[in-house]
Amino acid sequence: MRIIVKVKTCSQEEKVERISQPSLGFGDARGDKVIYKVSVKEAPVDGKANKAVTQALAMYFDVQVSRIHLISGHTFKQKVFEID
């Protein structure tokens, strides 16, 4: 499953929010993407924020960190993650 993540760094609290959902429940099958907003305490320095986002998503989806991969957006606020 691929998701779009909008990242907020240097936040007071860490949280994951679903801000949109695919139409008619078909998800990727129709090209729709689910968008999440992830707030993390880490600053965007040396990949620390990306690592924190990956860990937050792992907790949210209740999967191992190794099953979450950053596909694109390594240096941008909007990122695409793939969850195995």
Tab-separated table of C-alpha atoms in Angstrom, residues 18-79:
chain	number	residue	atom	x	y	z
A	18	ARG	CA	-5.653	10.536	8.304
A	19	ILE	CA	-6.715	13.639	6.376
A	20	SER	CA	-8.243	12.054	3.261
A	21	GLN	CA	-9.450	8.700	2.123
A	22	PRO	CA	-9.934	7.094	-1.271
A	23	SER	CA	-13.279	7.500	-2.981
A	24	LEU	CA	-15.617	4.507	-2.919
A	25	GLY	CA	-13.142	2.536	-0.832
A	26	PHE	CA	-11.083	1.307	-3.784
A	27	GLY	CA	-7.765	2.894	-2.753
A	28	ASP	CA	-4.807	2.299	-5.061
A	29	ALA	CA	-6.864	0.189	-7.461
A	30	ARG	CA	-8.378	3.395	-8.860
A	31	GLY	CA	-5.281	5.547	-8.435
A	32	ASP	CA	-6.620	7.304	-5.342
A	33	LYS	CA	-4.161	7.864	-2.539
A	34	VAL	CA	-4.725	8.031	1.177
A	35	ILE	CA	-3.134	11.138	2.700
A	36	TYR	CA	-1.839	11.304	6.267
A	37	LYS	CA	-0.440	14.174	8.298
A	38	VAL	CA	2.401	13.121	10.593
A	39	SER	CA	3.771	15.442	13.267
A	40	VAL	CA	7.145	14.609	14.813
A	41	LYS	CA	9.341	16.284	17.409
A	42	GLU	CA	12.559	15.790	15.438
A	43	ALA	CA	14.148	18.509	13.314
A	44	PRO	CA	14.766	17.801	9.619
A	45	VAL	CA	18.486	17.281	10.136
A	46	ASP	CA	20.524	14.273	8.979
A	47	GLY	CA	17.406	12.202	8.245
A	48	LYS	CA	16.229	12.234	11.867
A	49	ALA	CA	12.745	13.460	10.938
A	50	ASN	CA	12.365	10.776	8.242
A	51	LYS	CA	13.321	8.117	10.764
A	52	ALA	CA	10.828	9.536	13.293
A	53	VAL	CA	8.056	9.575	10.664
A	54	THR	CA	8.815	5.956	9.758
A	55	GLN	CA	8.618	4.953	13.428
A	56	ALA	CA	5.360	6.884	13.931
A	57	LEU	CA	3.803	5.161	10.908
A	58	ALA	CA	4.963	1.765	12.173
A	59	MET	CA	3.219	2.377	15.490
A	60	TYR	CA	0.077	3.723	13.795
A	61	PHE	CA	-0.267	0.760	11.414
A	62	ASP	CA	1.038	-1.728	14.003
A	63	VAL	CA	3.765	-3.111	11.720
A	64	GLN	CA	7.519	-3.472	12.002
A	65	VAL	CA	9.626	-0.475	10.978
A	66	SER	CA	11.361	-2.665	8.392
A	67	ARG	CA	8.053	-2.982	6.482
A	68	ILE	CA	7.817	0.773	5.854
A	69	HIS	CA	9.855	2.285	3.022
A	70	LEU	CA	10.301	5.908	2.020
A	71	ILE	CA	9.780	5.950	-1.749
A	72	SER	CA	10.076	9.654	-2.572
A	73	GLY	CA	10.343	13.035	-0.898
A	74	HIS	CA	13.472	12.446	1.162
A	75	THR	CA	14.096	16.205	1.487
A	76	PHE	CA	10.534	17.511	1.098
A	77	LYS	CA	7.596	17.912	3.478
A	78	GLN	CA	5.376	15.736	1.292
A	79	LYS	CA	6.566	12.151	1.038
